[in-house]
Short mmCIF file of C-alpha atoms and ligand atoms in Angstrom, two decimals:
data_model
loop_
_atom_site.label_atom_id
_atom_site.label_comp_id
_atom_site.label_asym_id
_atom_site.label_seq_id
_atom_site.Cartn_x
_atom_site.Cartn_y
_atom_site.Cartn_z
CA MET C 15 -7.51 -4.93 -21.53
CA ASP C 16 -9.34 -7.15 -19.02
CA LYS C 17 -12.71 -6.18 -17.61
CA MET C 18 -14.57 -7.40 -14.54
CA VAL C 19 -18.32 -8.19 -14.78
CA ILE C 20 -20.17 -8.19 -11.46
CA VAL C 21 -23.84 -9.03 -10.88
CA GLY C 22 -24.72 -7.44 -7.56
CA GLY C 23 -27.12 -8.41 -4.80
CA LYS C 24 -25.49 -11.56 -3.47
CA ARG C 25 -24.86 -11.82 0.30
CA LEU C 26 -21.18 -12.75 0.79
CA GLU C 27 -20.66 -15.65 3.16
CA GLY C 28 -17.74 -17.89 4.04
CA GLU C 29 -14.03 -17.56 4.74
CA VAL C 30 -11.25 -15.60 3.06
CA ARG C 31 -7.49 -15.68 3.69
CA ILE C 32 -5.61 -12.38 3.59
CA SER C 33 -2.38 -12.22 1.56
CA GLY C 34 0.91 -10.58 2.53
CA ALA C 35 0.94 -6.77 2.55
CA LYS C 36 2.02 -5.19 -0.74
CA ASN C 37 3.26 -2.08 1.06
CA ALA C 38 5.40 -4.15 3.43
CA ALA C 39 6.74 -6.56 0.80
CA LEU C 40 7.98 -3.75 -1.48
CA PRO C 41 10.38 -2.08 1.01
CA ILE C 42 11.41 -5.46 2.46
CA MET C 43 12.38 -6.69 -1.03
CA ALA C 44 14.30 -3.43 -1.61
CA SER C 45 16.18 -4.00 1.67
CA ALA C 46 17.80 -7.10 0.13
CA LEU C 47 20.06 -4.62 -1.72
CA LEU C 48 21.78 -3.88 1.61
CA VAL C 49 23.03 -7.47 2.05
CA ASP C 50 25.60 -9.72 0.38
CA GLY C 51 24.01 -13.16 0.77
CA TRP C 52 20.72 -15.08 0.53
CA ASN C 53 17.72 -13.52 2.34
CA THR C 54 14.51 -15.55 2.70
CA PHE C 55 11.18 -13.71 2.83
CA HIS C 56 7.86 -15.49 3.48
CA ASN C 57 4.26 -14.43 2.69
CA ILE C 58 5.19 -12.42 -0.40
CA PRO C 59 1.92 -11.68 -2.28
CA ASP C 60 1.51 -12.51 -5.98
CA LEU C 61 0.77 -9.01 -7.40
CA LEU C 62 1.63 -6.90 -10.42
CA ASP C 63 3.64 -4.48 -8.24
CA ILE C 64 5.67 -7.38 -6.82
CA THR C 65 6.43 -8.56 -10.35
CA THR C 66 7.53 -5.02 -11.22
CA ILE C 67 9.93 -4.66 -8.30
CA LYS C 68 11.35 -8.13 -9.02
CA LYS C 69 12.11 -6.96 -12.58
CA LEU C 70 13.73 -3.79 -11.23
CA LEU C 71 15.86 -5.64 -8.65
CA LYS C 72 16.92 -8.24 -11.24
CA SER C 73 18.01 -5.36 -13.52
CA LEU C 74 20.32 -4.25 -10.68
CA GLY C 75 21.87 -7.73 -10.45
CA VAL C 76 19.84 -9.28 -7.63
CA THR C 77 19.33 -13.03 -8.04
CA MET C 78 16.09 -14.60 -6.83
CA GLU C 79 14.48 -17.99 -6.26
CA ALA C 80 10.72 -18.11 -5.67
CA GLU C 81 8.81 -21.03 -4.22
CA GLY C 82 5.12 -20.26 -3.68
CA GLU C 83 4.91 -17.26 -1.34
CA THR C 84 8.55 -17.62 -0.24
CA LEU C 85 11.17 -15.58 -2.05
CA ARG C 86 14.94 -15.94 -1.64
CA MET C 87 17.02 -12.95 -2.78
CA ASN C 88 20.78 -12.40 -3.07
CA ALA C 89 22.31 -8.98 -3.83
CA GLY C 90 25.90 -10.22 -3.59
CA GLN C 91 26.66 -8.99 -7.11
CA ILE C 92 25.01 -5.63 -7.79
CA THR C 93 25.87 -5.06 -11.47
CA GLN C 94 24.48 -1.55 -11.97
CA CYS C 95 22.85 1.19 -9.92
CA GLU C 96 20.27 2.66 -12.28
CA ALA C 97 16.48 2.24 -11.99
CA SER C 98 15.17 3.10 -15.44
CA TYR C 99 12.18 5.30 -16.24
CA ASP C 100 10.26 2.54 -18.03
CA LEU C 101 10.24 0.51 -14.82
CA VAL C 102 9.83 3.33 -12.30
CA ARG C 103 6.94 5.02 -14.17
CA THR C 104 4.80 1.87 -13.76
CA MET C 105 5.38 1.82 -10.01
CA ARG C 106 6.33 4.80 -7.86
CA ALA C 107 7.47 2.58 -5.03
CA SER C 108 10.57 1.88 -7.16
CA ILE C 109 11.97 4.95 -5.40
CA LEU C 110 12.59 2.53 -2.50
CA VAL C 111 15.82 1.31 -4.16
CA LEU C 112 17.37 4.79 -3.85
CA GLY C 113 18.30 4.66 -0.16
CA PRO C 114 19.64 1.09 -0.12
CA LEU C 115 21.70 1.61 -3.33
CA VAL C 116 23.39 4.78 -2.04
CA ALA C 117 24.08 3.07 1.30
CA ARG C 118 25.49 -0.15 -0.19
CA MET C 119 27.10 1.08 -3.44
CA GLY C 120 27.77 4.75 -2.77
CA GLU C 121 25.69 5.81 -5.76
CA ALA C 122 22.26 5.51 -7.41
CA ARG C 123 20.48 6.86 -10.48
CA VAL C 124 16.73 6.46 -10.07
CA SER C 125 14.11 7.91 -12.40
CA LEU C 126 11.82 10.43 -10.74
CA PRO C 127 8.50 8.57 -10.42
CA GLY C 128 6.41 11.33 -11.94
CA GLY C 129 2.89 12.01 -10.79
CA CYS C 130 0.10 9.49 -10.66
CA ALA C 131 -3.68 9.58 -10.70
CA ILE C 132 -4.05 10.40 -7.00
CA GLY C 133 -1.58 13.25 -6.83
CA ALA C 134 1.78 14.83 -7.67
CA ARG C 135 3.48 12.65 -5.04
CA PRO C 136 6.90 14.33 -5.05
CA VAL C 137 9.93 12.67 -3.44
CA ASN C 138 11.53 15.90 -2.25
CA LEU C 139 11.59 14.71 1.37
CA HIS C 140 13.51 11.55 0.40
CA ILE C 141 16.08 13.69 -1.44
CA LYS C 142 16.41 16.34 1.29
CA ALA C 143 17.08 13.66 3.90
CA LEU C 144 19.80 11.98 1.81
CA GLN C 145 21.43 15.39 1.31
CA GLU C 146 21.37 15.93 5.07
CA MET C 147 23.21 12.60 5.37
CA GLY C 148 25.95 13.92 3.10
CA ALA C 149 24.84 12.58 -0.27
CA GLU C 150 25.42 14.77 -3.32
CA VAL C 151 22.07 14.69 -5.09
CA THR C 152 21.31 16.18 -8.51
CA LEU C 153 18.15 16.04 -10.62
CA LYS C 154 19.07 15.50 -14.28
CA ASP C 155 17.01 14.36 -17.30
CA GLY C 156 14.19 13.26 -15.01
CA TYR C 157 16.50 11.17 -12.84
CA VAL C 158 17.66 11.52 -9.24
CA GLU C 159 21.44 11.01 -9.16
CA ALA C 160 22.86 10.47 -5.67
CA LYS C 161 26.46 9.87 -4.63
CA ALA C 162 28.10 9.39 -1.22
CA ALA C 163 31.32 7.57 -0.38
CA ARG C 164 29.62 6.80 2.93
CA LEU C 165 26.44 8.39 4.30
CA LYS C 166 26.76 10.13 7.64
CA GLY C 167 24.26 9.88 10.48
CA ALA C 168 22.10 13.00 10.82
CA GLU C 169 19.11 14.35 12.69
CA ILE C 170 16.30 14.55 10.11
CA TYR C 171 12.88 16.16 10.52
CA PHE C 172 10.27 15.14 7.91
CA ASP C 173 8.04 18.15 7.13
CA LEU C 174 5.30 15.64 6.28
CA SER C 175 4.70 12.10 7.50
CA THR C 176 5.96 10.08 4.51
CA VAL C 177 5.73 6.27 4.49
CA THR C 178 8.25 5.43 1.76
CA GLY C 179 10.34 8.45 2.76
CA THR C 180 10.71 7.03 6.26
CA GLU C 181 11.44 3.57 4.82
CA ASN C 182 14.00 4.83 2.29
CA ILE C 183 15.99 6.82 4.86
CA MET C 184 15.70 4.15 7.58
CA MET C 185 17.28 1.67 5.15
CA ALA C 186 19.97 4.15 4.08
CA ALA C 187 20.84 4.94 7.71
CA THR C 188 21.54 1.29 8.63
CA LEU C 189 24.97 1.48 6.92
CA ALA C 190 25.73 5.16 7.57
CA LYS C 191 28.61 6.28 9.77
CA GLY C 192 27.12 7.34 13.10
CA THR C 193 23.58 7.69 14.36
CA THR C 194 20.54 8.97 12.44
CA VAL C 195 17.43 10.27 14.17
CA LEU C 196 14.23 10.47 12.10
CA LYS C 197 11.70 12.91 13.56
CA ASN C 198 8.07 13.09 12.48
CA ALA C 199 8.64 9.61 11.05
CA ALA C 200 5.64 7.71 9.66
CA ARG C 201 4.24 5.07 12.01
CA GLU C 202 2.58 2.55 9.64
CA PRO C 203 2.76 -1.18 10.54
CA GLU C 204 4.65 -1.74 7.27
CA ILE C 205 7.48 0.42 8.68
CA VAL C 206 7.59 -1.71 11.84
CA ASN C 207 7.72 -4.85 9.66
CA LEU C 208 10.63 -3.41 7.66
CA ALA C 209 12.47 -2.39 10.85
CA GLU C 210 12.10 -5.95 12.21
CA VAL C 211 13.62 -7.30 9.00
CA LEU C 212 16.52 -4.80 9.13
CA ILE C 213 17.17 -5.60 12.81
CA GLY C 214 17.20 -9.29 11.82
CA MET C 215 19.93 -8.35 9.32
CA GLY C 216 21.97 -6.82 12.15
CA ALA C 217 20.80 -3.21 11.95
CA ARG C 218 20.49 -1.19 15.15
CA ILE C 219 17.05 0.49 15.10
CA GLN C 220 14.85 1.77 17.91
CA GLY C 221 11.46 3.47 17.84
CA ALA C 222 9.95 2.09 14.62
CA GLY C 223 6.18 2.56 14.93
CA SER C 224 6.64 5.82 16.80
CA ASP C 225 7.36 9.23 15.26
CA VAL C 226 11.02 9.16 16.37
CA ILE C 227 13.22 6.40 14.94
CA VAL C 228 16.90 6.10 15.93
CA ILE C 229 19.25 4.13 13.67
CA GLU C 230 22.86 3.50 14.69
CA GLY C 231 24.88 2.77 11.54
CA VAL C 232 26.87 -0.50 11.30
CA GLU C 233 29.62 -1.66 8.93
CA ARG C 234 27.63 -4.38 7.19
CA LEU C 235 24.45 -6.40 7.40
CA HIS C 236 23.89 -10.15 7.07
CA PRO C 237 21.10 -12.24 5.48
CA VAL C 238 17.83 -12.81 7.35
CA GLU C 239 14.76 -15.06 7.18
CA ALA C 240 11.55 -13.09 7.84
CA ALA C 241 7.83 -12.86 7.03
CA VAL C 242 5.71 -10.07 5.52
CA ILE C 243 2.74 -8.96 7.65
CA PRO C 244 -0.85 -9.46 6.45
CA ASP C 245 -2.32 -6.77 4.18
CA ARG C 246 -4.49 -4.55 6.39
CA ILE C 247 -5.96 -2.77 3.38
CA GLU C 248 -7.08 -6.03 1.78
CA ALA C 249 -8.56 -7.13 5.12
CA GLY C 250 -10.37 -3.78 5.44
CA THR C 251 -11.73 -4.17 1.93
CA PHE C 252 -13.31 -7.53 2.84
CA LEU C 253 -14.76 -6.11 6.08
CA ILE C 254 -16.53 -3.47 4.01
CA ALA C 255 -17.63 -6.09 1.46
CA ALA C 256 -19.52 -7.90 4.23
CA GLY C 257 -21.14 -4.62 5.28
CA ILE C 258 -22.22 -3.60 1.78
CA THR C 259 -23.73 -7.02 0.92
CA GLY C 260 -25.26 -7.73 4.35
CA GLY C 261 -23.01 -10.76 4.47
CA ASP C 262 -21.22 -12.87 7.10
CA ILE C 263 -17.49 -13.39 6.46
CA ARG C 264 -14.65 -14.93 8.45
CA ILE C 265 -11.33 -13.26 7.62
CA ARG C 266 -8.26 -15.39 8.33
CA ASP C 267 -4.51 -14.62 8.56
CA CYS C 268 -5.08 -10.93 9.26
CA ASN C 269 -3.99 -8.59 12.06
CA PRO C 270 -7.02 -6.74 13.50
CA ALA C 271 -4.68 -4.59 15.65
CA HIS C 272 -3.65 -2.79 12.42
CA LEU C 273 -7.25 -1.77 11.70
CA ASP C 274 -8.36 0.12 14.84
CA ALA C 275 -9.47 3.25 12.95
CA LEU C 276 -11.61 1.31 10.44
CA LEU C 277 -13.05 -1.01 13.11
CA ALA C 278 -14.12 1.99 15.19
CA ARG C 279 -15.94 3.54 12.20
CA LEU C 280 -17.57 0.25 11.17
CA LYS C 281 -18.88 -0.19 14.72
CA ASP C 282 -20.52 3.26 14.44
CA THR C 283 -22.21 2.19 11.18
CA GLY C 284 -23.76 -0.82 12.95
CA ILE C 285 -21.57 -3.51 11.36
CA SER C 286 -20.51 -6.08 13.94
CA VAL C 287 -16.94 -7.36 13.97
CA LYS C 288 -15.61 -9.97 16.39
CA ALA C 289 -11.80 -10.17 16.36
CA THR C 290 -9.16 -12.60 17.62
CA ALA C 291 -5.38 -12.03 17.32
CA ASP C 292 -5.30 -13.18 13.68
CA SER C 293 -8.91 -13.35 12.46
CA MET C 294 -12.17 -11.42 12.29
CA ARG C 295 -15.82 -12.39 11.89
CA VAL C 296 -17.85 -9.60 10.28
CA LYS C 297 -21.63 -9.47 9.85
CA GLY C 298 -23.59 -6.92 7.85
CA GLY C 299 -27.33 -6.97 7.45
CA ARG C 300 -28.67 -4.28 9.75
CA ALA C 301 -29.47 -0.84 8.33
CA LEU C 302 -26.20 1.06 7.91
CA ARG C 303 -25.73 4.34 9.80
CA SER C 304 -23.80 7.12 8.03
CA VAL C 305 -20.49 8.14 9.63
CA ASP C 306 -17.95 10.90 8.92
CA VAL C 307 -14.40 9.89 7.99
CA LYS C 308 -11.18 11.90 7.82
CA THR C 309 -8.06 10.21 6.44
CA LEU C 310 -4.83 10.72 8.38
CA PRO C 311 -1.40 9.10 8.64
CA TYR C 312 -1.39 5.92 10.78
CA PRO C 313 -2.90 5.29 13.30
CA GLY C 314 -5.55 7.58 11.77
CA PHE C 315 -8.04 6.33 9.19
CA PRO C 316 -6.00 5.03 6.21
CA THR C 317 -6.28 6.96 2.94
CA ASP C 318 -6.03 3.55 1.19
CA LEU C 319 -9.47 2.66 2.61
CA GLN C 320 -11.15 6.00 1.85
CA ALA C 321 -12.68 4.95 -1.47
CA GLN C 322 -13.88 1.66 0.01
CA ILE C 323 -15.71 3.20 2.96
CA MET C 324 -17.21 5.76 0.59
CA ALA C 325 -18.77 2.87 -1.36
CA LEU C 326 -20.34 1.71 1.91
CA MET C 327 -21.60 5.18 2.78
CA THR C 328 -23.36 5.58 -0.59
CA VAL C 329 -26.03 3.17 0.68
CA ALA C 330 -26.06 4.14 4.38
CA ASN C 331 -28.87 6.07 6.10
CA GLY C 332 -28.03 9.78 6.26
CA LEU C 333 -25.19 12.08 5.36
CA SER C 334 -21.49 11.18 5.51
CA VAL C 335 -18.64 13.70 5.13
CA ILE C 336 -15.48 12.00 3.90
CA THR C 337 -12.36 14.20 4.04
CA GLU C 338 -9.12 13.22 2.27
CA THR C 339 -6.15 14.96 3.90
CA VAL C 340 -3.23 12.85 2.58
CA PHE C 341 -3.52 13.12 -1.23
CA GLU C 342 -4.81 16.03 -3.25
CA ASN C 343 -6.73 14.13 -5.89
CA ARG C 344 -8.09 10.92 -4.48
CA PHE C 345 -11.76 11.25 -5.41
CA MET C 346 -11.71 9.87 -8.97
CA HIS C 347 -14.01 7.05 -7.88
CA VAL C 348 -16.74 9.60 -7.02
CA SER C 349 -17.89 10.25 -10.60
CA GLU C 350 -17.95 6.50 -11.28
CA MET C 351 -20.12 5.86 -8.20
CA VAL C 352 -22.43 8.69 -9.26
CA ARG C 353 -22.91 6.82 -12.55
CA MET C 354 -24.20 3.94 -10.39
CA GLY C 355 -26.75 6.23 -8.73
CA ALA C 356 -24.76 7.45 -5.72
CA ASP C 357 -25.49 10.96 -4.40
CA ILE C 358 -22.04 12.50 -3.78
CA VAL C 359 -20.91 16.11 -4.02
CA ILE C 360 -17.25 17.14 -3.70
CA GLU C 361 -16.56 20.28 -1.65
CA GLY C 362 -12.78 20.93 -1.63
CA LYS C 363 -11.06 18.14 0.32
CA SER C 364 -14.38 16.58 1.32
CA ALA C 365 -16.97 14.42 -0.38
CA ILE C 366 -20.53 14.82 0.94
CA VAL C 367 -22.25 11.45 0.57
CA ARG C 368 -26.03 11.30 0.96
CA GLY C 369 -27.09 7.66 1.32
CA VAL C 370 -29.51 6.17 -1.23
CA PRO C 371 -31.46 2.88 -0.84
CA LYS C 372 -29.56 1.06 -3.60
CA LEU C 373 -26.95 1.60 -6.32
CA HIS C 374 -27.54 0.30 -9.83
CA GLY C 375 -25.07 -1.59 -11.99
CA ALA C 376 -23.40 0.42 -14.80
CA PRO C 377 -20.27 0.41 -16.96
CA VAL C 378 -17.53 2.10 -14.85
CA MET C 379 -13.79 2.65 -15.13
CA ALA C 380 -11.02 2.04 -12.62
CA THR C 381 -8.63 4.98 -12.23
CA ASP C 382 -6.28 3.80 -9.49
CA LEU C 383 -5.75 0.79 -7.29
CA ARG C 384 -8.02 1.57 -4.36
CA ALA C 385 -10.68 3.27 -6.49
CA SER C 386 -11.03 0.03 -8.46
CA ALA C 387 -11.55 -1.92 -5.23
CA SER C 388 -14.24 0.54 -4.17
CA LEU C 389 -16.07 0.11 -7.48
CA ILE C 390 -16.08 -3.67 -7.05
CA LEU C 391 -17.58 -3.15 -3.57
CA ALA C 392 -20.20 -0.76 -4.96
CA ALA C 393 -21.04 -3.30 -7.70
CA LEU C 394 -21.34 -6.19 -5.21
CA GLY C 395 -24.02 -4.28 -3.31
CA ALA C 396 -25.75 -2.81 -6.38
CA GLU C 397 -28.82 -4.04 -8.22
CA GLY C 398 -27.95 -5.35 -11.69
CA THR C 399 -24.73 -5.76 -13.63
CA THR C 400 -21.59 -3.63 -13.49
CA THR C 401 -18.74 -3.81 -15.97
CA LEU C 402 -15.45 -2.49 -14.58
CA SER C 403 -12.77 -1.60 -17.15
CA ARG C 404 -8.99 -1.00 -16.69
CA VAL C 405 -8.84 -3.87 -14.24
CA TYR C 406 -5.02 -3.88 -14.33
CA HIS C 407 -5.20 -1.24 -11.59
CA ILE C 408 -6.68 -3.75 -9.17
CA ASP C 409 -4.21 -6.47 -10.09
CA ARG C 410 -1.45 -4.21 -8.76
CA GLY C 411 -2.60 -4.61 -5.20
CA TYR C 412 -5.13 -7.42 -4.76
CA GLN C 413 -4.14 -11.07 -5.18
CA LYS C 414 -6.73 -13.13 -7.12
CA ILE C 415 -9.51 -10.75 -6.11
CA GLU C 416 -12.24 -12.27 -8.27
CA GLU C 417 -11.41 -15.79 -7.01
CA LYS C 418 -11.58 -14.61 -3.40
CA PHE C 419 -14.91 -12.85 -3.93
CA SER C 420 -16.37 -15.78 -5.97
CA ALA C 421 -15.46 -18.17 -3.15
CA LEU C 422 -17.63 -15.96 -0.90
CA GLY C 423 -20.60 -16.27 -3.27
CA ALA C 424 -20.15 -13.16 -5.40
CA ASP C 425 -21.17 -13.30 -9.05
CA ILE C 426 -17.95 -11.81 -10.48
CA ARG C 427 -15.95 -12.82 -13.51
CA ARG C 428 -13.03 -11.46 -15.50
CA ILE C 429 -13.37 -11.14 -19.27
CA SER C 430 -10.32 -10.58 -21.43
CA GLY C 431 -10.20 -8.09 -24.29
C1 EPZ N 17 2.61 5.02 0.70
O1 EPZ N 17 2.82 5.88 -0.40
C2 EPZ N 17 1.79 3.86 0.16
N1 EPZ N 17 2.57 3.15 -0.87
C3 EPZ N 17 0.48 4.39 -0.43
O2 EPZ N 17 -0.28 3.27 -0.85
C4 EPZ N 17 -0.27 5.11 0.68
O3 EPZ N 17 -1.46 5.65 0.14
C5 EPZ N 17 0.60 6.23 1.26
O4 EPZ N 17 1.86 5.69 1.72
C6 EPZ N 17 -0.05 6.94 2.43
O5 EPZ N 17 -0.36 6.01 3.43
C7 EPZ N 17 3.55 2.31 -0.47
O6 EPZ N 17 3.80 2.13 0.71
C8 EPZ N 17 4.29 1.60 -1.56
P1 EPZ N 17 3.64 9.24 1.46
P2 EPZ N 17 3.92 7.07 -0.27
O7 EPZ N 17 5.05 9.53 1.12
O8 EPZ N 17 5.00 6.67 0.63
C9 EPZ N 17 3.54 13.83 0.31
C10 EPZ N 17 -1.58 2.00 -2.31
O9 EPZ N 17 -2.73 2.16 -2.73
N2 EPZ N 17 4.99 13.71 0.10
O10 EPZ N 17 3.31 8.76 2.83
O11 EPZ N 17 4.25 7.50 -1.65
C11 EPZ N 17 2.74 13.02 -0.70
O12 EPZ N 17 2.52 13.77 -1.87
C12 EPZ N 17 -0.62 3.16 -2.25
O13 EPZ N 17 -1.12 0.90 -1.90
C13 EPZ N 17 5.72 14.82 -0.27
O14 EPZ N 17 5.18 15.93 -0.43
O15 EPZ N 17 3.06 8.19 0.43
C14 EPZ N 17 1.44 12.76 0.05
O16 EPZ N 17 0.60 13.89 -0.10
C15 EPZ N 17 -1.24 4.43 -2.81
N3 EPZ N 17 7.06 14.71 -0.47
C16 EPZ N 17 1.90 12.65 1.51
O17 EPZ N 17 3.20 13.24 1.57
C17 EPZ N 17 7.72 13.50 -0.31
O18 EPZ N 17 8.95 13.45 -0.49
C18 EPZ N 17 2.01 11.22 2.02
O19 EPZ N 17 2.78 10.52 1.07
C19 EPZ N 17 6.96 12.37 0.07
C20 EPZ N 17 5.60 12.50 0.28
#
């Protein structure tokens, strides 16, 4: 398994381009299942998770042609409606084929994703909503089996704000008979991006981005050409990288409007960020002030940036209380940072971070995608050498991360084996 070796202490300087958002590309690629014909999607990132969903969609009969970051997809001939366990267990977002398959084909058999490092992550809300739309859903041998001659519009209230739940049901509702109202819908920018794509296909959707989304079902959808939005989590990771190394970075092809919560916290720490519509200039260097952070559904502080801002707080002046409200077990990076000399104590849903002058390089292990990014950040700011193992986690969600950091002056290299 690959490892990453990072020698810390270098100030990062220069320019980095942000790739397309993984969490927008995944549902948008799944939406191709709704259409008979060639869709064209631009700004698709080159990531392990994208490779996985391509494999899954091909297994369902979708044909694809890729050219750089543009992907053409045609689901004219869906050959089977089963998403197998060996594919789904490597990526929970595979559940996103459930809604489109039931809507287009009247049936789907999708393996239950199973838990993952950060939490149990059930899909009960996806299932309940499909049942409310008239699907007959059974759980058998670890699979969700759903059948519906044609889904019916329904008024659905999500007990919890669920990103892929909202996406799954919004896609399913586009071909249902009648109108579906999603209440307490998630509001992430990736949902707005998906809605724009579906509307481009001829769907009738209003309210995406708010907590009430109304979808009026239509008979069929047609192909679309669309682009995936920039990855706000990748952009946020580079903002924090500048802060932790005292660097000066220009971030291109991003959307600062998707990062209000992080930008507000970084301002409080003393990191200066100047933003235009599609770029940011971030400068670290001054002493970092500790801030408290509480993760919440969008537009609150994103749980996917919790580990990264914790890395920053480990070397800030003072005490920072970081509370994780979205997932029940998203502090695995804490023990790894403590190995690097961080002073962090977990109290229930909160991590109490007491800033120290410097972290020290050490051998550490990645446990999940965002934890691995946070350990790279910690290593970039640390004194000495860090070896990060289980690097495949980071390849799931960050395109060419070591090349992007090296281009900014980081001493980081991947070693195989
Ligand atoms: C999406 O996961 C993202 N993944 C996650 O990003 C992100 O952390 C998460 O949203 C929260 O923002 C993709 O978009 C592919 P949820 P998702 O459903 O949709 C509970 C990354 O690093 N819940 O919004 O699976 C759930 O357990 C990944 O890129 C239920 O109880 O998250 C969690 O506690 C990690 N029942 C909370 O809701 C359900 O049916 C929010 O989960 C669904 C969710």
